[in-house]
């Protein structure tokens, strides 16, 4: 789901791991890269991660990293193959690597046989109820009690549909 907070959650997991090496592999940092340059940049992130005993790599927005477009459908097979090799490759002896990936298109990753490279998948839904919205607002501490009470009265028992990203 777009805007549900997947990237923020992935970054939080990485941060909470307290691993000495954390790197985010994001398509934002690869704008204008050729397929080959993208593959090299991704490989460098993994190579750097292998140098530390405990590392975490967040592969963010995987379908965008692959230049996936539903019309066609088109994507970079070169980047897909490179990513598959790196995701499935065991780290060197004595090294541990946590890889967290994010996507809004689980169906596409399933079709590309990439989901199997991850040991676990977690669905991050949008906030769907007024009660969940209030829990999120309380955790975020962005409103005063009086403002939160007013919001609570307006959303009580109602359905809402908002991602954490949009809420922030």
Tab-separated table of N, CA and C in Angstrom:
chain	number	residue	atom	x	y	z
A	1	UNK	N	0.852	-1.180	0.000
A	1	UNK	CA	0.000	0.000	0.000
A	1	UNK	C	0.897	1.242	0.000
A	2	UNK	N	0.693	2.128	-0.973
A	2	UNK	CA	1.474	3.365	-1.048
A	2	UNK	C	1.218	4.237	0.170
A	3	UNK	N	2.288	4.792	0.747
A	3	UNK	CA	2.154	5.744	1.841
A	3	UNK	C	1.826	5.147	3.188
A	4	UNK	N	1.928	3.814	3.310
A	4	UNK	CA	1.564	3.181	4.575
A	4	UNK	C	2.679	3.242	5.611
A	5	UNK	N	3.864	3.702	5.220
A	5	UNK	CA	4.956	3.838	6.185
A	5	UNK	C	5.978	2.720	6.134
A	6	UNK	N	6.018	1.992	5.018
A	6	UNK	CA	6.946	0.853	4.892
A	6	UNK	C	8.403	1.278	5.039
A	7	UNK	N	8.779	2.341	4.357
A	7	UNK	CA	10.168	2.807	4.406
A	7	UNK	C	10.531	3.252	5.816
A	8	UNK	N	9.624	3.993	6.450
A	8	UNK	CA	9.873	4.454	7.818
A	8	UNK	C	10.021	3.268	8.763
A	9	UNK	N	9.161	2.257	8.598
A	9	UNK	CA	9.240	1.068	9.441
A	9	UNK	C	10.534	0.300	9.182
A	10	UNK	N	10.908	0.154	7.920
A	10	UNK	CA	12.156	-0.541	7.577
A	10	UNK	C	13.359	0.184	8.176
A	11	UNK	N	13.356	1.511	8.087
A	11	UNK	CA	14.452	2.306	8.659
A	11	UNK	C	14.488	2.154	10.174
A	12	UNK	N	13.303	2.093	10.793
A	12	UNK	CA	13.215	1.927	12.253
A	12	UNK	C	13.746	0.556	12.663
A	13	UNK	N	13.402	-0.481	11.915
A	13	UNK	CA	13.909	-1.832	12.197
A	13	UNK	C	15.430	-1.827	12.112
A	14	UNK	N	15.958	-1.203	11.070
A	14	UNK	CA	17.413	-1.127	10.887
A	14	UNK	C	18.059	-0.390	12.059
A	15	UNK	N	17.457	0.735	12.432
A	15	UNK	CA	17.993	1.546	13.530
A	15	UNK	C	17.956	0.778	14.849
A	16	UNK	N	16.829	0.107	15.118
A	16	UNK	CA	16.657	-0.644	16.364
A	16	UNK	C	17.575	-1.863	16.442
A	17	UNK	N	18.051	-2.331	15.294
A	17	UNK	CA	18.933	-3.502	15.290
A	17	UNK	C	20.268	-3.195	15.963
A	18	UNK	N	20.616	-1.902	16.013
A	18	UNK	CA	21.904	-1.475	16.571
A	18	UNK	C	23.091	-2.109	15.872
A	19	UNK	N	22.896	-2.531	14.636
A	19	UNK	CA	24.009	-3.090	13.872
A	19	UNK	C	24.977	-1.953	13.552
A	20	UNK	N	26.280	-2.242	13.565
A	20	UNK	CA	27.255	-1.180	13.297
A	20	UNK	C	27.208	-0.646	11.863
A	21	UNK	N	26.716	-1.453	10.920
A	21	UNK	CA	26.646	-1.008	9.526
A	21	UNK	C	25.206	-1.083	9.050
A	22	UNK	N	24.657	0.066	8.675
A	22	UNK	CA	23.294	0.128	8.135
A	22	UNK	C	23.345	0.962	6.864
A	23	UNK	N	22.793	0.423	5.798
A	23	UNK	CA	22.785	1.150	4.529
A	23	UNK	C	21.411	1.004	3.888
A	24	UNK	N	20.904	2.099	3.344
A	24	UNK	CA	19.630	2.053	2.629
A	24	UNK	C	19.910	2.136	1.135
A	25	UNK	N	19.429	1.141	0.428
A	25	UNK	CA	19.575	1.069	-1.028
A	25	UNK	C	18.258	1.570	-1.608
A	26	UNK	N	18.278	2.797	-2.123
A	26	UNK	CA	17.039	3.444	-2.539
A	26	UNK	C	17.112	3.947	-3.974
A	27	UNK	N	16.016	3.816	-4.723
A	27	UNK	CA	16.019	4.322	-6.100
A	27	UNK	C	16.221	5.837	-6.164
A	28	UNK	N	15.870	6.545	-5.096
A	28	UNK	CA	16.064	8.001	-5.045
A	28	UNK	C	17.523	8.381	-5.249
A	29	UNK	N	18.416	7.512	-4.763
A	29	UNK	CA	19.850	7.803	-4.849
A	29	UNK	C	20.444	7.352	-6.179
A	30	UNK	N	19.611	6.790	-7.050
A	30	UNK	CA	20.122	6.252	-8.314
A	30	UNK	C	19.427	6.847	-9.535
A	31	UNK	N	18.839	8.003	-9.358
A	31	UNK	CA	18.162	8.672	-10.475
A	31	UNK	C	19.186	8.986	-11.562
A	32	UNK	N	18.853	8.610	-12.781
A	32	UNK	CA	19.738	8.888	-13.914
A	32	UNK	C	20.823	7.849	-14.133
A	33	UNK	N	20.906	6.856	-13.235
A	33	UNK	CA	21.910	5.798	-13.394
A	33	UNK	C	21.519	4.878	-14.546
A	34	UNK	N	22.500	4.411	-15.287
A	34	UNK	CA	22.251	3.371	-16.291
A	34	UNK	C	21.999	2.067	-15.532
A	35	UNK	N	21.528	1.049	-16.248
A	35	UNK	CA	21.306	-0.254	-15.604
A	35	UNK	C	22.602	-0.772	-14.985
A	36	UNK	N	23.691	-0.669	-15.719
A	36	UNK	CA	24.982	-1.162	-15.238
A	36	UNK	C	25.436	-0.388	-14.005
A	37	UNK	N	25.289	0.930	-14.038
A	37	UNK	CA	25.687	1.763	-12.893
A	37	UNK	C	24.843	1.425	-11.662
A	38	UNK	N	23.554	1.156	-11.890
A	38	UNK	CA	22.664	0.772	-10.794
A	38	UNK	C	23.126	-0.549	-10.170
A	39	UNK	N	23.434	-1.527	-11.022
A	39	UNK	CA	23.912	-2.832	-10.546
A	39	UNK	C	25.194	-2.666	-9.734
A	40	UNK	N	26.102	-1.836	-10.219
A	40	UNK	CA	27.368	-1.607	-9.518
A	40	UNK	C	27.138	-0.927	-8.167
A	41	UNK	N	26.226	0.042	-8.122
A	41	UNK	CA	25.925	0.747	-6.869
A	41	UNK	C	25.310	-0.209	-5.844
A	42	UNK	N	24.403	-1.067	-6.305
A	42	UNK	CA	23.765	-2.041	-5.413
A	42	UNK	C	24.806	-3.038	-4.915
A	43	UNK	N	25.655	-3.516	-5.810
A	43	UNK	CA	26.707	-4.470	-5.430
A	43	UNK	C	27.652	-3.849	-4.406
A	44	UNK	N	27.995	-2.581	-4.576
A	44	UNK	CA	28.891	-1.900	-3.636
A	44	UNK	C	28.272	-1.845	-2.242
A	45	UNK	N	26.969	-1.587	-2.163
A	45	UNK	CA	26.281	-1.558	-0.869
A	45	UNK	C	26.434	-2.907	-0.172
A	46	UNK	N	26.208	-3.998	-0.915
A	46	UNK	CA	26.331	-5.334	-0.328
A	46	UNK	C	27.783	-5.658	0.013
A	47	UNK	N	28.720	-5.304	-0.867
A	47	UNK	CA	30.147	-5.540	-0.590
A	47	UNK	C	30.575	-4.812	0.682
A	48	UNK	N	30.137	-3.563	0.837
A	48	UNK	CA	30.459	-2.797	2.047
A	48	UNK	C	29.837	-3.445	3.280
A	49	UNK	N	28.624	-3.961	3.129
A	49	UNK	CA	27.939	-4.618	4.248
A	49	UNK	C	28.700	-5.860	4.702
A	50	UNK	N	29.294	-6.590	3.761
A	50	UNK	CA	30.025	-7.812	4.102
A	50	UNK	C	31.294	-7.527	4.898
A	51	UNK	N	31.769	-6.286	4.898
A	51	UNK	CA	32.997	-5.940	5.624
A	51	UNK	C	32.763	-5.871	7.129
A	52	UNK	N	31.515	-5.648	7.535
A	52	UNK	CA	31.168	-5.559	8.952
A	52	UNK	C	30.637	-6.912	9.422
A	53	UNK	N	30.849	-7.222	10.704
A	53	UNK	CA	30.363	-8.509	11.216
A	53	UNK	C	28.844	-8.559	11.285
A	54	UNK	N	28.235	-7.428	11.606
A	54	UNK	CA	26.775	-7.331	11.682
A	54	UNK	C	26.327	-6.172	10.807
A	55	UNK	N	25.556	-6.463	9.788
A	55	UNK	CA	25.120	-5.415	8.866
A	55	UNK	C	23.634	-5.528	8.575
A	56	UNK	N	23.054	-4.393	8.231
A	56	UNK	CA	21.660	-4.357	7.800
A	56	UNK	C	21.579	-3.528	6.526
A	57	UNK	N	20.974	-4.098	5.506
A	57	UNK	CA	20.748	-3.389	4.251
A	57	UNK	C	19.237	-3.304	4.037
A	58	UNK	N	18.747	-2.089	3.846
A	58	UNK	CA	17.339	-1.880	3.520
A	58	UNK	C	17.265	-1.636	2.016
A	59	UNK	N	16.593	-2.540	1.310
A	59	UNK	CA	16.389	-2.374	-0.135
A	59	UNK	C	14.990	-1.783	-0.281
A	60	UNK	N	14.954	-0.474	-0.500
A	60	UNK	CA	13.697	0.263	-0.460
A	60	UNK	C	13.050	0.377	-1.834
A	61	UNK	N	11.731	0.227	-1.851
A	61	UNK	CA	10.952	0.461	-3.071
A	61	UNK	C	11.492	-0.386	-4.230
A	62	UNK	N	11.541	-1.688	-3.999
A	62	UNK	CA	12.197	-2.619	-4.926
A	62	UNK	C	11.683	-2.486	-6.355
A	63	UNK	N	10.374	-2.371	-6.524
A	63	UNK	CA	9.853	-2.313	-7.900
A	63	UNK	C	10.347	-1.067	-8.636
A	64	UNK	N	10.551	0.020	-7.913
A	64	UNK	CA	11.068	1.231	-8.548
A	64	UNK	C	12.564	1.082	-8.844
A	65	UNK	N	13.273	0.385	-7.975
A	65	UNK	CA	14.694	0.094	-8.198
A	65	UNK	C	14.872	-0.689	-9.499
A	66	UNK	N	13.874	-1.536	-9.792
A	66	UNK	CA	13.905	-2.362	-11.005
A	66	UNK	C	13.316	-1.642	-12.221
A	67	UNK	N	12.965	-0.373	-12.060
A	67	UNK	CA	12.328	0.400	-13.138
A	67	UNK	C	11.050	-0.273	-13.629
A	68	UNK	N	10.313	-0.897	-12.713
A	68	UNK	CA	9.083	-1.595	-13.084
A	68	UNK	C	8.007	-0.600	-13.513
A	69	UNK	N	7.360	-0.903	-14.629
A	69	UNK	CA	6.220	-0.129	-15.125
A	69	UNK	C	5.125	-1.139	-15.464
A	70	UNK	N	3.910	-0.968	-14.911
A	70	UNK	CA	2.850	-1.939	-15.170
A	70	UNK	C	2.382	-1.964	-16.621
A	71	UNK	N	2.596	-0.866	-17.335
A	71	UNK	CA	2.193	-0.823	-18.741
A	71	UNK	C	3.260	-1.550	-19.533
A	72	UNK	N	2.897	-2.633	-20.087
A	72	UNK	CA	3.914	-3.398	-20.826
A	72	UNK	C	3.905	-4.854	-20.440
A	73	UNK	N	4.155	-5.297	-19.244
A	73	UNK	CA	4.904	-4.675	-18.150
A	73	UNK	C	6.405	-4.692	-18.460
A	74	UNK	N	7.102	-3.671	-17.997
A	74	UNK	CA	8.530	-3.566	-18.276
A	74	UNK	C	9.309	-3.392	-16.985
A	75	UNK	N	10.547	-3.872	-17.003
A	75	UNK	CA	11.446	-3.719	-15.861
A	75	UNK	C	12.861	-4.015	-16.338
A	76	UNK	N	13.829	-3.719	-15.490
A	76	UNK	CA	15.222	-3.984	-15.825
A	76	UNK	C	15.592	-5.394	-15.380
A	77	UNK	N	15.715	-6.308	-16.344
A	77	UNK	CA	16.089	-7.676	-16.014
A	77	UNK	C	17.517	-7.732	-15.475
A	78	UNK	N	18.387	-6.862	-15.959
A	78	UNK	CA	19.772	-6.819	-15.491
A	78	UNK	C	19.828	-6.517	-13.989
A	79	UNK	N	19.071	-5.511	-13.560
A	79	UNK	CA	19.034	-5.146	-12.139
A	79	UNK	C	18.343	-6.249	-11.335
A	80	UNK	N	17.268	-6.823	-11.880
A	80	UNK	CA	16.573	-7.924	-11.208
A	80	UNK	C	17.529	-9.078	-10.942
A	81	UNK	N	18.263	-9.511	-11.955
A	81	UNK	CA	19.179	-10.646	-11.796
A	81	UNK	C	20.283	-10.329	-10.790
A	82	UNK	N	20.821	-9.116	-10.844
A	82	UNK	CA	21.868	-8.714	-9.892
A	82	UNK	C	21.323	-8.744	-8.466
A	83	UNK	N	20.126	-8.192	-8.289
A	83	UNK	CA	19.516	-8.152	-6.962
A	83	UNK	C	19.213	-9.556	-6.447
A	84	UNK	N	18.699	-10.420	-7.319
A	84	UNK	CA	18.416	-11.802	-6.914
A	84	UNK	C	19.675	-12.511	-6.439
A	85	UNK	N	20.767	-12.345	-7.167
A	85	UNK	CA	22.040	-12.974	-6.781
A	85	UNK	C	22.479	-12.452	-5.413
A	86	UNK	N	22.421	-11.134	-5.228
A	86	UNK	CA	22.876	-10.532	-3.969
A	86	UNK	C	21.969	-10.896	-2.795
A	87	UNK	N	20.668	-10.980	-3.029
A	87	UNK	CA	19.735	-11.336	-1.958
A	87	UNK	C	19.913	-12.783	-1.511
A	88	UNK	N	20.226	-13.657	-2.463
A	88	UNK	CA	20.329	-15.088	-2.152
A	88	UNK	C	21.723	-15.510	-1.700
A	89	UNK	N	22.709	-14.648	-1.935
A	89	UNK	CA	24.093	-14.966	-1.591
A	89	UNK	C	24.276	-14.941	-0.069
A	90	UNK	N	24.893	-15.992	0.450
A	90	UNK	CA	25.165	-16.037	1.886
A	90	UNK	C	26.338	-15.108	2.200
A	91	UNK	N	26.274	-14.396	3.328
A	91	UNK	CA	27.401	-13.533	3.687
A	91	UNK	C	28.644	-14.377	3.999
A	92	UNK	N	29.826	-13.770	3.941
A	92	UNK	CA	31.046	-14.524	4.253
A	92	UNK	C	30.984	-15.118	5.661
A	93	UNK	N	31.755	-16.146	5.880
A	93	UNK	CA	31.804	-16.834	7.179
A	93	UNK	C	32.105	-15.824	8.293
A	94	UNK	N	31.343	-15.931	9.369
A	94	UNK	CA	31.534	-15.040	10.504
A	94	UNK	C	30.833	-13.695	10.369
A	95	UNK	N	30.110	-13.506	9.288
A	95	UNK	CA	29.388	-12.248	9.052
A	95	UNK	C	27.885	-12.528	9.043
A	96	UNK	N	27.135	-11.567	9.534
A	96	UNK	CA	25.676	-11.691	9.512
A	96	UNK	C	25.100	-10.465	8.811
A	97	UNK	N	24.111	-10.723	7.966
A	97	UNK	CA	23.500	-9.649	7.185
A	97	UNK	C	21.981	-9.757	7.256
A	98	UNK	N	21.348	-8.697	7.746
A	98	UNK	CA	19.890	-8.596	7.762
A	98	UNK	C	19.499	-7.747	6.557
A	99	UNK	N	18.632	-8.292	5.714
A	99	UNK	CA	18.158	-7.549	4.545
A	99	UNK	C	16.666	-7.299	4.719
A	100	UNK	N	16.286	-6.031	4.682
A	100	UNK	CA	14.882	-5.641	4.780
A	100	UNK	C	14.515	-4.998	3.447
A	101	UNK	N	13.459	-5.499	2.817
A	101	UNK	CA	13.024	-4.945	1.536
A	101	UNK	C	11.651	-4.323	1.666
A	102	UNK	N	11.382	-3.300	0.867
A	102	UNK	CA	10.040	-2.713	0.852
A	102	UNK	C	9.511	-2.682	-0.579
A	103	UNK	N	8.207	-2.864	-0.691
A	103	UNK	CA	7.542	-2.814	-1.991
A	103	UNK	C	6.074	-2.456	-1.804
A	104	UNK	N	5.508	-1.865	-2.813
A	104	UNK	CA	4.059	-1.642	-2.848
A	104	UNK	C	3.416	-2.642	-3.799
A	105	UNK	N	4.242	-3.495	-4.406
A	105	UNK	CA	3.758	-4.444	-5.411
A	105	UNK	C	4.254	-5.856	-5.112
A	106	UNK	N	3.748	-6.438	-4.038
A	106	UNK	CA	4.126	-7.802	-3.659
A	106	UNK	C	3.850	-8.773	-4.804
A	107	UNK	N	2.755	-8.555	-5.519
A	107	UNK	CA	2.386	-9.424	-6.636
A	107	UNK	C	3.474	-9.449	-7.709
A	108	UNK	N	4.068	-8.295	-7.965
A	108	UNK	CA	5.120	-8.194	-8.980
A	108	UNK	C	6.368	-8.947	-8.519
A	109	UNK	N	6.742	-8.768	-7.249
A	109	UNK	CA	7.927	-9.465	-6.729
A	109	UNK	C	7.706	-10.976	-6.720
A	110	UNK	N	6.465	-11.390	-6.460
A	110	UNK	CA	6.125	-12.815	-6.497
A	110	UNK	C	6.331	-13.352	-7.910
A	111	UNK	N	5.834	-12.618	-8.881
A	111	UNK	CA	5.965	-13.011	-10.281
A	111	UNK	C	7.432	-13.080	-10.713
A	112	UNK	N	8.247	-12.191	-10.180
A	112	UNK	CA	9.676	-12.146	-10.525
A	112	UNK	C	10.503	-13.140	-9.710
A	113	UNK	N	9.819	-13.931	-8.883
A	113	UNK	CA	10.450	-14.940	-8.025
A	113	UNK	C	11.450	-14.327	-7.054
A	114	UNK	N	11.148	-13.134	-6.593
A	114	UNK	CA	12.019	-12.463	-5.640
A	114	UNK	C	11.566	-12.665	-4.197
A	115	UNK	N	10.277	-12.897	-3.975
A	115	UNK	CA	9.783	-13.062	-2.606
A	115	UNK	C	10.473	-14.211	-1.889
A	116	UNK	N	10.835	-15.253	-2.641
A	116	UNK	CA	11.495	-16.420	-2.045
A	116	UNK	C	12.860	-16.070	-1.454
A	117	UNK	N	13.441	-14.958	-1.870
A	117	UNK	CA	14.750	-14.546	-1.358
A	117	UNK	C	14.638	-13.974	0.061
A	118	UNK	N	13.411	-13.667	0.490
A	118	UNK	CA	13.185	-13.131	1.835
A	118	UNK	C	12.570	-14.220	2.706
A	119	UNK	N	12.990	-14.289	3.978
A	119	UNK	CA	12.481	-15.337	4.862
A	119	UNK	C	11.090	-15.008	5.407
A	120	UNK	N	10.743	-13.742	5.451
A	120	UNK	CA	9.468	-13.318	6.022
A	120	UNK	C	8.897	-12.150	5.227
A	121	UNK	N	7.571	-12.119	5.098
A	121	UNK	CA	6.932	-10.934	4.521
A	121	UNK	C	5.923	-10.404	5.536
A	122	UNK	N	5.855	-9.097	5.645
A	122	UNK	CA	4.936	-8.453	6.577
A	122	UNK	C	4.133	-7.419	5.800
A	123	UNK	N	2.813	-7.533	5.869
A	123	UNK	CA	1.936	-6.564	5.205
A	123	UNK	C	1.754	-5.362	6.133
A	124	UNK	N	1.996	-4.177	5.619
A	124	UNK	CA	1.815	-2.948	6.402
A	124	UNK	C	0.579	-2.234	5.848
A	125	UNK	N	-0.541	-2.361	6.556
A	125	UNK	CA	-1.771	-1.750	6.037
A	125	UNK	C	-1.858	-0.263	6.374
A	126	UNK	N	-2.749	0.416	5.697
A	126	UNK	CA	-3.080	1.789	6.072
A	126	UNK	C	-3.879	1.748	7.365
A	127	UNK	N	-3.991	2.877	8.021
A	127	UNK	CA	-4.834	2.994	9.206
A	127	UNK	C	-6.277	2.974	8.709
A	128	UNK	N	-7.091	2.071	9.281
A	128	UNK	CA	-8.437	1.868	8.746
A	128	UNK	C	-9.564	2.286	9.688
A	129	UNK	N	-9.267	2.466	10.977
A	129	UNK	CA	-10.339	2.829	11.913
A	129	UNK	C	-9.959	4.080	12.701
A	130	UNK	N	-10.975	4.726	13.225
A	130	UNK	CA	-10.752	5.904	14.060
A	130	UNK	C	-9.900	5.575	15.272
A	131	UNK	N	-10.112	4.378	15.825
A	131	UNK	CA	-9.352	3.956	17.010
A	131	UNK	C	-7.867	3.815	16.677
A	132	UNK	N	-7.577	3.225	15.523
A	132	UNK	CA	-6.174	3.079	15.111
A	132	UNK	C	-5.543	4.441	14.839
A	133	UNK	N	-6.327	5.337	14.264
A	133	UNK	CA	-5.838	6.692	14.006
A	133	UNK	C	-5.447	7.363	15.323
A	134	UNK	N	-6.288	7.208	16.336
A	134	UNK	CA	-6.009	7.833	17.629
A	134	UNK	C	-4.764	7.222	18.281
A	135	UNK	N	-4.593	5.901	18.143
A	135	UNK	CA	-3.384	5.256	18.677
A	135	UNK	C	-2.138	5.834	18.014
A	136	UNK	N	-2.211	5.993	16.699
A	136	UNK	CA	-1.065	6.535	15.956
A	136	UNK	C	-0.775	7.971	16.381
A	137	UNK	N	-1.814	8.781	16.508
A	137	UNK	CA	-1.620	10.182	16.903
A	137	UNK	C	-1.030	10.286	18.305
A	138	UNK	N	-1.444	9.377	19.182
A	138	UNK	CA	-0.909	9.380	20.545
A	138	UNK	C	0.577	9.011	20.543
A	139	UNK	N	0.920	7.991	19.768
A	139	UNK	CA	2.323	7.568	19.678
A	139	UNK	C	3.198	8.646	19.044
A	140	UNK	N	2.639	9.376	18.094
A	140	UNK	CA	3.406	10.408	17.392
A	140	UNK	C	3.560	11.690	18.213
A	141	UNK	N	2.689	11.872	19.201
A	141	UNK	CA	2.722	13.063	20.070
A	141	UNK	C	2.760	14.371	19.279
A	142	UNK	N	1.925	14.465	18.248
A	142	UNK	CA	1.935	15.675	17.417
A	142	UNK	C	0.810	16.659	17.755
A	143	UNK	N	-0.166	16.221	18.545
A	143	UNK	CA	-1.266	17.108	18.911
A	143	UNK	C	-1.363	17.209	20.422
A	144	UNK	N	-1.903	18.324	20.888
A	144	UNK	CA	-2.164	18.491	22.317
A	144	UNK	C	-3.356	17.601	22.672
A	145	UNK	N	-3.505	17.306	23.969
A	145	UNK	CA	-4.598	16.441	24.432
A	145	UNK	C	-5.963	16.946	23.959
A	146	UNK	N	-6.192	18.252	24.080
A	146	UNK	CA	-7.485	18.831	23.699
A	146	UNK	C	-7.753	18.600	22.203
A	147	UNK	N	-6.725	18.804	21.381
A	147	UNK	CA	-6.869	18.608	19.929
A	147	UNK	C	-7.141	17.137	19.613
A	148	UNK	N	-6.426	16.251	20.319
A	148	UNK	CA	-6.637	14.808	20.107
A	148	UNK	C	-8.049	14.402	20.509
A	149	UNK	N	-8.556	14.975	21.592
A	149	UNK	CA	-9.923	14.664	22.040
A	149	UNK	C	-10.949	15.086	20.998
A	150	UNK	N	-10.741	16.251	20.395
A	150	UNK	CA	-11.642	16.736	19.341
A	150	UNK	C	-11.605	15.794	18.139
A	151	UNK	N	-10.401	15.406	17.749
A	151	UNK	CA	-10.253	14.467	16.619
A	151	UNK	C	-10.932	13.145	16.963
A	152	UNK	N	-10.716	12.660	18.191
A	152	UNK	CA	-11.296	11.385	18.628
A	152	UNK	C	-12.819	11.406	18.513
A	153	UNK	N	-13.442	12.514	18.899
A	153	UNK	CA	-14.906	12.633	18.805
A	153	UNK	C	-15.367	12.572	17.349
A	154	UNK	N	-14.584	13.163	16.460
A	154	UNK	CA	-14.958	13.204	15.040
A	154	UNK	C	-14.754	11.879	14.308
A	155	UNK	N	-13.839	11.049	14.780
A	155	UNK	CA	-13.552	9.796	14.060
A	155	UNK	C	-14.076	8.552	14.773
A	156	UNK	N	-14.650	8.734	15.969
A	156	UNK	CA	-15.117	7.589	16.754
A	156	UNK	C	-16.101	6.737	15.953
A	157	UNK	N	-15.783	5.447	15.850
A	157	UNK	CA	-16.653	4.506	15.157
A	157	UNK	C	-16.656	4.637	13.641
A	158	UNK	N	-15.851	5.528	13.123
A	158	UNK	CA	-15.826	5.739	11.667
A	158	UNK	C	-14.657	5.012	11.024
A	159	UNK	N	-14.837	4.733	9.751
A	159	UNK	CA	-13.751	4.144	8.970
A	159	UNK	C	-12.919	5.278	8.388
A	160	UNK	N	-11.612	5.097	8.457
A	160	UNK	CA	-10.693	6.064	7.843
A	160	UNK	C	-9.755	5.260	6.957
A	161	UNK	N	-9.068	5.904	6.070
A	161	UNK	CA	-8.109	5.189	5.214
A	161	UNK	C	-6.945	6.126	4.960
A	162	UNK	N	-5.927	5.997	5.798
A	162	UNK	CA	-4.792	6.910	5.679
A	162	UNK	C	-3.501	6.176	6.028
A	163	UNK	N	-2.491	6.438	5.263
A	163	UNK	CA	-1.188	5.856	5.542
A	163	UNK	C	-0.428	6.714	6.530
A	164	UNK	N	0.481	6.096	7.245
A	164	UNK	CA	1.306	6.820	8.215
A	164	UNK	C	2.049	7.966	7.527
A	165	UNK	N	2.542	7.704	6.326
A	165	UNK	CA	3.293	8.727	5.594
A	165	UNK	C	2.447	9.985	5.389
A	166	UNK	N	1.209	9.794	4.992
A	166	UNK	CA	0.306	10.930	4.767
A	166	UNK	C	-0.056	11.586	6.100
A	167	UNK	N	-0.218	10.776	7.132
A	167	UNK	CA	-0.565	11.286	8.455
A	167	UNK	C	0.542	12.190	8.987
A	168	UNK	N	1.774	11.806	8.740
A	168	UNK	CA	2.911	12.611	9.206
A	168	UNK	C	2.980	13.903	8.432
